[in-house]
CSV table of C-alpha atoms in Angstrom, one decimal:
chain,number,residue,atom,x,y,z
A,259,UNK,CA,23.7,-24.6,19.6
A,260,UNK,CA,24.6,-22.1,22.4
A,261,UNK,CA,27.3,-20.4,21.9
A,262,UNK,CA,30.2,-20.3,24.9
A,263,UNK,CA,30.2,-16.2,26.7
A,264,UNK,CA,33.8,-16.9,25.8
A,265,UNK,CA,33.2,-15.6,22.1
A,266,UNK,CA,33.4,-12.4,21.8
A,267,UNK,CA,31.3,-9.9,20.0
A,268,UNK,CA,32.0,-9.4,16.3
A,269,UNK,CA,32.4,-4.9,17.0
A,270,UNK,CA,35.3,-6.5,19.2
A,271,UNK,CA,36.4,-8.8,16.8
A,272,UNK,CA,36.3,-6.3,13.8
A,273,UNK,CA,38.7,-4.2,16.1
A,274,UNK,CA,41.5,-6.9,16.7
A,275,UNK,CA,41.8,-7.2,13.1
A,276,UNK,CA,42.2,-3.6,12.5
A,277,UNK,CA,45.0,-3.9,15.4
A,278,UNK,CA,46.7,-6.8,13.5
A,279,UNK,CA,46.5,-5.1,10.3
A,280,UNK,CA,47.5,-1.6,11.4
A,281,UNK,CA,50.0,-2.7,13.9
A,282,UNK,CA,48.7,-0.2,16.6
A,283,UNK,CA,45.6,0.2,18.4
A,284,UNK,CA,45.5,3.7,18.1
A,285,UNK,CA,45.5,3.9,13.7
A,286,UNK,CA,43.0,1.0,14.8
A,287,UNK,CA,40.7,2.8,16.9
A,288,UNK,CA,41.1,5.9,14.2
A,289,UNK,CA,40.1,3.6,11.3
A,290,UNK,CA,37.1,2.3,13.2
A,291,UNK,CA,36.0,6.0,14.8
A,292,UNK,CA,36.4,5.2,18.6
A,293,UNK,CA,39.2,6.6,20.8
A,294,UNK,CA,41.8,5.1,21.9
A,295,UNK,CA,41.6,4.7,25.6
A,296,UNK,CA,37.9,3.0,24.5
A,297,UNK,CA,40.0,0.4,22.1
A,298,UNK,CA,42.4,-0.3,24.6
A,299,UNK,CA,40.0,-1.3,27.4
A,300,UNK,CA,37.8,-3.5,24.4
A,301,UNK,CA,41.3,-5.1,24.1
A,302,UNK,CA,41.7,-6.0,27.5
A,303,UNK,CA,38.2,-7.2,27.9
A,304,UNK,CA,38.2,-9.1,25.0
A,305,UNK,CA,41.5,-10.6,26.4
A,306,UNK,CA,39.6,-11.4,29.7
A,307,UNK,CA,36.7,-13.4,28.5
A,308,UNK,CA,38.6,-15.4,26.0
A,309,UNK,CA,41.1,-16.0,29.0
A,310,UNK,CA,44.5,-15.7,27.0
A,311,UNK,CA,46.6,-12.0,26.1
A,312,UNK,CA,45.9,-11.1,22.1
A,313,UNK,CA,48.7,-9.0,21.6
A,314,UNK,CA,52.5,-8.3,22.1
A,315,UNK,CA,52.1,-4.4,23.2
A,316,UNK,CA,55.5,-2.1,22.8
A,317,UNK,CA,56.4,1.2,22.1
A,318,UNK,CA,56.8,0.6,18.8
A,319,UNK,CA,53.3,-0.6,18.6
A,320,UNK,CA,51.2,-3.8,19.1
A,321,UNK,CA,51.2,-7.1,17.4
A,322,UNK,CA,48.9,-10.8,18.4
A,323,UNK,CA,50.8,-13.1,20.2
A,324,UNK,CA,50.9,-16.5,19.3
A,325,UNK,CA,47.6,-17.0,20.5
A,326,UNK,CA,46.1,-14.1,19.1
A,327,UNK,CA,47.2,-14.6,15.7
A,328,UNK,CA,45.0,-18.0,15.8
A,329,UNK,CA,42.3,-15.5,17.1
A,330,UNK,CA,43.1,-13.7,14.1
A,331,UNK,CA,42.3,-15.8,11.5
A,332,UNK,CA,39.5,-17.5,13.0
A,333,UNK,CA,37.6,-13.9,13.8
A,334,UNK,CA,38.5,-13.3,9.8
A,335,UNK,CA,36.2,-16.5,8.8
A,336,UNK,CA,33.7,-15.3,11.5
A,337,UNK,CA,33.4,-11.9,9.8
A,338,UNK,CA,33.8,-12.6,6.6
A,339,UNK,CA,30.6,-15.0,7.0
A,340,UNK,CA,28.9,-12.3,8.6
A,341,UNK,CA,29.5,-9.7,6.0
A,342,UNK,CA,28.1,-12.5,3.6
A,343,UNK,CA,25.5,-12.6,5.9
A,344,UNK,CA,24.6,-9.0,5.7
A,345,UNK,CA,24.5,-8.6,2.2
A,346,UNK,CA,22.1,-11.5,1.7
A,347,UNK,CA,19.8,-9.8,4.2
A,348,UNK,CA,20.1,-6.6,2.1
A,349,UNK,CA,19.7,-8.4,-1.0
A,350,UNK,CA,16.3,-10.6,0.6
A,351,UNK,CA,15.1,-6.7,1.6
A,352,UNK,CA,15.4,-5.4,-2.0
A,353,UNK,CA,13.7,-7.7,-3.2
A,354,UNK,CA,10.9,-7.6,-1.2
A,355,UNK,CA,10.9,-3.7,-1.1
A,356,UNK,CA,10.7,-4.0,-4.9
A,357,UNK,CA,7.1,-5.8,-4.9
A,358,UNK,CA,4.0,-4.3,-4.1
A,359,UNK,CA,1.0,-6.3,-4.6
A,360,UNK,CA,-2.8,-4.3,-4.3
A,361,UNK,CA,-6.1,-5.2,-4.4
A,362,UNK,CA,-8.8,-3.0,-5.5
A,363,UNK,CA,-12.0,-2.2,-6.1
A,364,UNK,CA,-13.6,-2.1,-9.7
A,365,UNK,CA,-14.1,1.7,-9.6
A,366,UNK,CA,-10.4,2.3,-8.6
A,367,UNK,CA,-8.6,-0.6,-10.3
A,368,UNK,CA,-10.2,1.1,-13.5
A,369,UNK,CA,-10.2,4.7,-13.7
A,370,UNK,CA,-7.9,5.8,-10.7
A,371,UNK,CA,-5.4,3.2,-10.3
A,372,UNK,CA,-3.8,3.4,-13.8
A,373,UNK,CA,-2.5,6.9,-13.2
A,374,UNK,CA,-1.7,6.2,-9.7
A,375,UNK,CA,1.4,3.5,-11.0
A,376,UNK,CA,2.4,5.6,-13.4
A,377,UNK,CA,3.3,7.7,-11.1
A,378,UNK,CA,4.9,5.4,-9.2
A,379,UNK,CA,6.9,3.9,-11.8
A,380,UNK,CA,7.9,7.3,-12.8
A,381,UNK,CA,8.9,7.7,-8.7
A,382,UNK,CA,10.7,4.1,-8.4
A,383,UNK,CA,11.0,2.5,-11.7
A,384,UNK,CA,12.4,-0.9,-10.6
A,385,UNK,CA,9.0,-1.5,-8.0
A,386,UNK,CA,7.3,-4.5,-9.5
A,387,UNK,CA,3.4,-4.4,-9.0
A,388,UNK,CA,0.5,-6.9,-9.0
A,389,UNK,CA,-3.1,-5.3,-9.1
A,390,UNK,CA,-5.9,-7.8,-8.4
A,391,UNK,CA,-9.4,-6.4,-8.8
A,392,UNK,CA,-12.3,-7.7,-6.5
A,393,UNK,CA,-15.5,-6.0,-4.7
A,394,UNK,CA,-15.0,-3.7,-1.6
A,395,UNK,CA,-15.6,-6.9,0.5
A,396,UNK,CA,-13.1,-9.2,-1.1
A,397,UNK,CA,-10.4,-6.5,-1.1
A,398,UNK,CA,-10.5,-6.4,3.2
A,399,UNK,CA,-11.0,-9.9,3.2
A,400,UNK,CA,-7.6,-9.8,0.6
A,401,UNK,CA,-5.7,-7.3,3.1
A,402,UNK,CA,-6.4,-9.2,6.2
A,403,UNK,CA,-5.3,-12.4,4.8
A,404,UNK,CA,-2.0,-10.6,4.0
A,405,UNK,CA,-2.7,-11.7,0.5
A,406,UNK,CA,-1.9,-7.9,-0.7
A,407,UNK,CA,-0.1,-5.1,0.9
A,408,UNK,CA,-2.5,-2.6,0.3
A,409,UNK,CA,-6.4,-2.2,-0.6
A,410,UNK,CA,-8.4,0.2,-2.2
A,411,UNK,CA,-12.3,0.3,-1.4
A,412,UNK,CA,-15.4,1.6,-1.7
A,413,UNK,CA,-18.3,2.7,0.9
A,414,UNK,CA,-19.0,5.2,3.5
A,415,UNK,CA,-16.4,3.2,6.2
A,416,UNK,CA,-13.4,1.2,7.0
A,417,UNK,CA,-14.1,-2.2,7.0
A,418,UNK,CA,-13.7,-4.0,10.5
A,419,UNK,CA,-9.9,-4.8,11.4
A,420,UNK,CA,-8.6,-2.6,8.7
A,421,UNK,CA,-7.4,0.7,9.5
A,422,UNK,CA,-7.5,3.2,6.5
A,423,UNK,CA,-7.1,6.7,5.1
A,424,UNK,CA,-9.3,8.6,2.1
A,425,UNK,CA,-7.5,9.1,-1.0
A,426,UNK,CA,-10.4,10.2,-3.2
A,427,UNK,CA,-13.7,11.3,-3.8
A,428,UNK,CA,-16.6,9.7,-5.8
A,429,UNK,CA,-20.2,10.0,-6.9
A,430,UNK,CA,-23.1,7.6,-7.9
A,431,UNK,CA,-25.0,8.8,-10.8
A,432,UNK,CA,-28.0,7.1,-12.1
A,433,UNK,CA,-28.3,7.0,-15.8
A,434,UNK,CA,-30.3,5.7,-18.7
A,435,UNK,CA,-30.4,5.0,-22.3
A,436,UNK,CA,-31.7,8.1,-24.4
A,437,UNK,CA,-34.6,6.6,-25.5
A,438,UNK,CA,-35.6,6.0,-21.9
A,439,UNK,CA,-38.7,8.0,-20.5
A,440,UNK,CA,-36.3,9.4,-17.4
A,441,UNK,CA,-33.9,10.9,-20.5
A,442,UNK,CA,-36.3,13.2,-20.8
A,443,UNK,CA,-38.0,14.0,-17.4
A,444,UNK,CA,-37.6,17.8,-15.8
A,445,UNK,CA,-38.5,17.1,-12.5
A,446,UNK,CA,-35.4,15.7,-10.4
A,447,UNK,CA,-36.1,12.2,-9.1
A,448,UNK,CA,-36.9,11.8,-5.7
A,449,UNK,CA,-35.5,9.2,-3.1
A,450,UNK,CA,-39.0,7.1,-2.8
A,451,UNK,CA,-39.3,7.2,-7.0
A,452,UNK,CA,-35.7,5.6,-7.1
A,453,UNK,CA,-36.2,3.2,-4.2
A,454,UNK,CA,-39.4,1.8,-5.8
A,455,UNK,CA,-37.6,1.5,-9.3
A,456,UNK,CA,-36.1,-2.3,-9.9
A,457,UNK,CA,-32.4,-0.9,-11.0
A,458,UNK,CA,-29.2,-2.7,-12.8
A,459,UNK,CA,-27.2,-2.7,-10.1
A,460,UNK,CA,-23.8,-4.5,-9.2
A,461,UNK,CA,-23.6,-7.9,-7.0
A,462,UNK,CA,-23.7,-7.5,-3.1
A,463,UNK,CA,-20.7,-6.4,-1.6
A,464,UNK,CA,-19.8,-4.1,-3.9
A,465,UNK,CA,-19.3,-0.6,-2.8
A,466,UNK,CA,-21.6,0.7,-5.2
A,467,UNK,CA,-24.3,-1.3,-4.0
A,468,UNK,CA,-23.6,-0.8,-0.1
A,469,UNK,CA,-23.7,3.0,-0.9
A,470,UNK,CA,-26.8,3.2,-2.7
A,471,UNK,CA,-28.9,1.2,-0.4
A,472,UNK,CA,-28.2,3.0,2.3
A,473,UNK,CA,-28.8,6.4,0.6
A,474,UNK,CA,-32.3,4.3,0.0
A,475,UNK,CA,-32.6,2.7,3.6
A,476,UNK,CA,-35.1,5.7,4.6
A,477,UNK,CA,-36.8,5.9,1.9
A,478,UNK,CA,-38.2,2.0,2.0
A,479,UNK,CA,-34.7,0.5,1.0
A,480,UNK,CA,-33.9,-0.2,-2.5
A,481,UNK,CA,-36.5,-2.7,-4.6
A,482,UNK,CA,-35.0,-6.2,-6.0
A,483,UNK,CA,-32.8,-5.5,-8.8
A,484,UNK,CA,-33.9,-5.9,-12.1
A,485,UNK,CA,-29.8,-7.3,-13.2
A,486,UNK,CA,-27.0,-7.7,-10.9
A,487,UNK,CA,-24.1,-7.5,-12.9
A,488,UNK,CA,-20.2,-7.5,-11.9
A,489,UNK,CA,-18.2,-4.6,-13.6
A,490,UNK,CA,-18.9,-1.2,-14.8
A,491,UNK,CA,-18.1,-2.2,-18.0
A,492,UNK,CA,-21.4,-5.0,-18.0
A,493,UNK,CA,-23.7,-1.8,-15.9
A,494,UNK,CA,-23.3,0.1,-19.1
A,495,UNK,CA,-24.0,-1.7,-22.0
A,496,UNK,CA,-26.8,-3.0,-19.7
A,497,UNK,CA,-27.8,1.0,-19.6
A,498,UNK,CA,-27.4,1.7,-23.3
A,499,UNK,CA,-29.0,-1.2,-24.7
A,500,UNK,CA,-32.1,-0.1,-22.4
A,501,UNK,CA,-32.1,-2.9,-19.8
A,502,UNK,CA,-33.4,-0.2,-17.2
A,503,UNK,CA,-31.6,3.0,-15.2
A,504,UNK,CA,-28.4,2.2,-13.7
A,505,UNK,CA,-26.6,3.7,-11.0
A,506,UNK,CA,-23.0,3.6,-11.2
A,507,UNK,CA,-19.7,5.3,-10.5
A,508,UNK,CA,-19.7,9.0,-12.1
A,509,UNK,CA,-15.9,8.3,-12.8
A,510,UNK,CA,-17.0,5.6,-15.4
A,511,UNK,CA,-19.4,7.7,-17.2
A,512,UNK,CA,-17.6,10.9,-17.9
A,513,UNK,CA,-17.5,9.6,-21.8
A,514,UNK,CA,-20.5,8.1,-22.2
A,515,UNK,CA,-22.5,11.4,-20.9
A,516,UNK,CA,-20.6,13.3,-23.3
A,517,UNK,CA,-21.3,11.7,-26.2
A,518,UNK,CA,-25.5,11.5,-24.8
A,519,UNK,CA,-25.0,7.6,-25.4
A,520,UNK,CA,-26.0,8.0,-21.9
A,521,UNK,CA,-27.7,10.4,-20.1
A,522,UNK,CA,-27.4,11.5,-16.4
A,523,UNK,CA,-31.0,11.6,-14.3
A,524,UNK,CA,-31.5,14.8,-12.5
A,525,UNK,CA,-31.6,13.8,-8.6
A,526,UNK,CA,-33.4,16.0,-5.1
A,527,UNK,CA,-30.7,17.6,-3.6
A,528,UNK,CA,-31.7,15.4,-0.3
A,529,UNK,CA,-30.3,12.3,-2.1
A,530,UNK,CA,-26.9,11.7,-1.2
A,531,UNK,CA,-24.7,9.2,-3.5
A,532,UNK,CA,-21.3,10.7,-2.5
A,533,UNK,CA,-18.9,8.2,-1.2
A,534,UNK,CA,-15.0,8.1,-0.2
A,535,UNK,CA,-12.2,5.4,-1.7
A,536,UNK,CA,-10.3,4.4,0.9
A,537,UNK,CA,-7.0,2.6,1.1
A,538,UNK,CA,-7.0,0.2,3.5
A,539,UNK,CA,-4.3,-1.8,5.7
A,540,UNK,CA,-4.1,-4.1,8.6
A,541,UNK,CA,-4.9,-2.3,11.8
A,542,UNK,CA,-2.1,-2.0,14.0
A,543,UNK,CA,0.2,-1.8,10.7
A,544,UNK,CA,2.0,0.8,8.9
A,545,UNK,CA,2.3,0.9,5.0
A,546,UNK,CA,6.5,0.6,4.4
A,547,UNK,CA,8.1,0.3,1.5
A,548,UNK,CA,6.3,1.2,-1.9
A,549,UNK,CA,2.8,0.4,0.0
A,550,UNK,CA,3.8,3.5,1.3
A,551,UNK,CA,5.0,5.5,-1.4
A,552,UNK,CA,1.5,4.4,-3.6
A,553,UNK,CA,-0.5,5.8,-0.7
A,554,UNK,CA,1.9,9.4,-0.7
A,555,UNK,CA,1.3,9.3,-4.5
A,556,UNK,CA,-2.8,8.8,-4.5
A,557,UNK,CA,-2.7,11.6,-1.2
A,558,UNK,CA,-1.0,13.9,-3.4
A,559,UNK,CA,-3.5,14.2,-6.2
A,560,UNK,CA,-6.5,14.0,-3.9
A,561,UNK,CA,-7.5,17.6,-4.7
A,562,UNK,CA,-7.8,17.1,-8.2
A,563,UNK,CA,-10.0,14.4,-8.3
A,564,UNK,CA,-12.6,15.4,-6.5
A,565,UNK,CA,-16.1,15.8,-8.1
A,566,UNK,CA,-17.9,18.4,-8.6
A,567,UNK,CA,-21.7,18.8,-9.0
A,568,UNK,CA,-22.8,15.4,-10.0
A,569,UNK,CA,-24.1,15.5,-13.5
A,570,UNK,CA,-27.6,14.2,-12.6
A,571,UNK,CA,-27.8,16.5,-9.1
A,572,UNK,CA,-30.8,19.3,-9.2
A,573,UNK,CA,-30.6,22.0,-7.0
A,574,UNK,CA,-34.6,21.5,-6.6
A,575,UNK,CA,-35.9,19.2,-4.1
């Protein structure tokens, strides 16, 4: 339905009540923060596109005529209905400004991400959160499906449609079980050694895997896996029960190297397993809400988790 041009705006509307109330348009134009002259002439316009006079003006003040009193209490309904209005809208944006759903990576879902919304919690208590956890390649296909607001991911670049920003730093070590013969080797591994080595490695389209082979791609590309597991939980006990080296995340070793139930191979310097985590979004988008606030918080602490000298990296080539 189309409403008639003879309805007036509900600014205009809100101001005749103020008159009726008040009993003067100039404590009305007060109240509402305009001036007087620019009350006056909304009067008189509003009195023109409706087509009959609102109110009985004197010196004593102003009061609706007849007519206007029926105006009255009809542009009472219209606002009230409007104000009802308004609050559902605010109430609809709460609620959605209160969820945050992400999708991460393995790496991030389980060493970074933990901190990360306890942070946020700590910021905005009342956000409610859903983390989902798939590969580097599931999480874009996730975030352009809209199916999360935000993505965290692994590999050297922003998947395709995606626009994205680096919120940490990470390292692939390869490690073995101490009983293993590379436990106890002097010499750092060099890149051909590694390619020709059948490796436990995570499925394809896994970050992990995506950076590896193409630190691997000059030196004859990686050989066929010996496992392909799914976690970094599955690549460890793989590692320590002596399935064969492993290349992995640093982040999810840091215990296991210092107890030795693993041990970190020493790599040539020319071998390059450094890779950024990303957070990633629609391109064309902007992260609002407590999308945004999660990426502030990880950008925040970006200095403190970046790695240092891998623990498997030899100075030697």
């Amino acid at each position: 339905m189309t409403l008639s041009p003879r309805v007036p705006e509900l600014g205009a509307l809100e101001l005749l009540l103020a008159v009726a109330r008040l009993g003067s348009v100039g404590r009305a134009a007060a109240e509402l923060g305009v001036s007087q002259p620019t009350a006056s002439a909304r009067i008189k316009g509003m009195e023109r596109q409706i087509g009959v006079p609102l109110l009985d003006r004197s010196p004593r003040g102003s009061r609706p005529t007849e007519a206007g009193r029926l105006v009255v209490e009809w542009a009472r309904q219209v606002l009230e209905a409007a104000q009802a209005l308004d609050a559902g809208i605010d109430a609809l944006r709460e609620r959605r400004d209160a969820r945050l759903t992400v999708v991460a990576s393995l790496t991030v879902a389980e060493y970074l991400m933990p901190g990360w919304l306890l942070a946020l919690h700590e910021a905005s208590p009342g956000t409610a959160v859903t983390l989902r956890t798939a590969n580097s390649a599931d999480v874009a296909g996730h975030v352009l499906a809209g199916d999360a607001d935000l993505g965290f991911v692994e590999g050297p670049s922003t998947p395709a449609g995606l626009a994205g920003a680096v919120v940490a730093a990470d390292r692939l070590v390869v490690v073995v079980a101490p009983g293993h013969r590379w436990a106890r080797r002097r010499s750092p591994l060099a890149g051909e050694e590694l390619a020709a080595t059948p490796l436990v490695l995570r499925e394809p389209g896994s970050g992990t895997r995506e950076v590896l082979e193409a630190a691997l791609a000059p030196f004859g590309g990686a050989a066929r896996p010996r496992l392909e597991l799914a976690s970094s939980t599955a690549l460890k006990a793989a590692a320590m029960t002596g399935a064969g080296p492993v290349c992995l995340s640093e982040l999810a070793v840091v215990e296991e190297l210092a107890t030795r139930r693993l041990v970190a191979v020493p790599l040539v310097e020319g071998l390059d397993l450094r890779r950024p985590l990303r957070a990633v979004w629609p391109a064309g988008q902007r992260p609002s809400g407590p999308a945004r606030e999660l990426l502030t918080l990880t950008r925040r602490g970006r200095a403190t988790r970046s790695p240092g000298r891998s623990p498997g990296r030899s100075s030697k080539s």
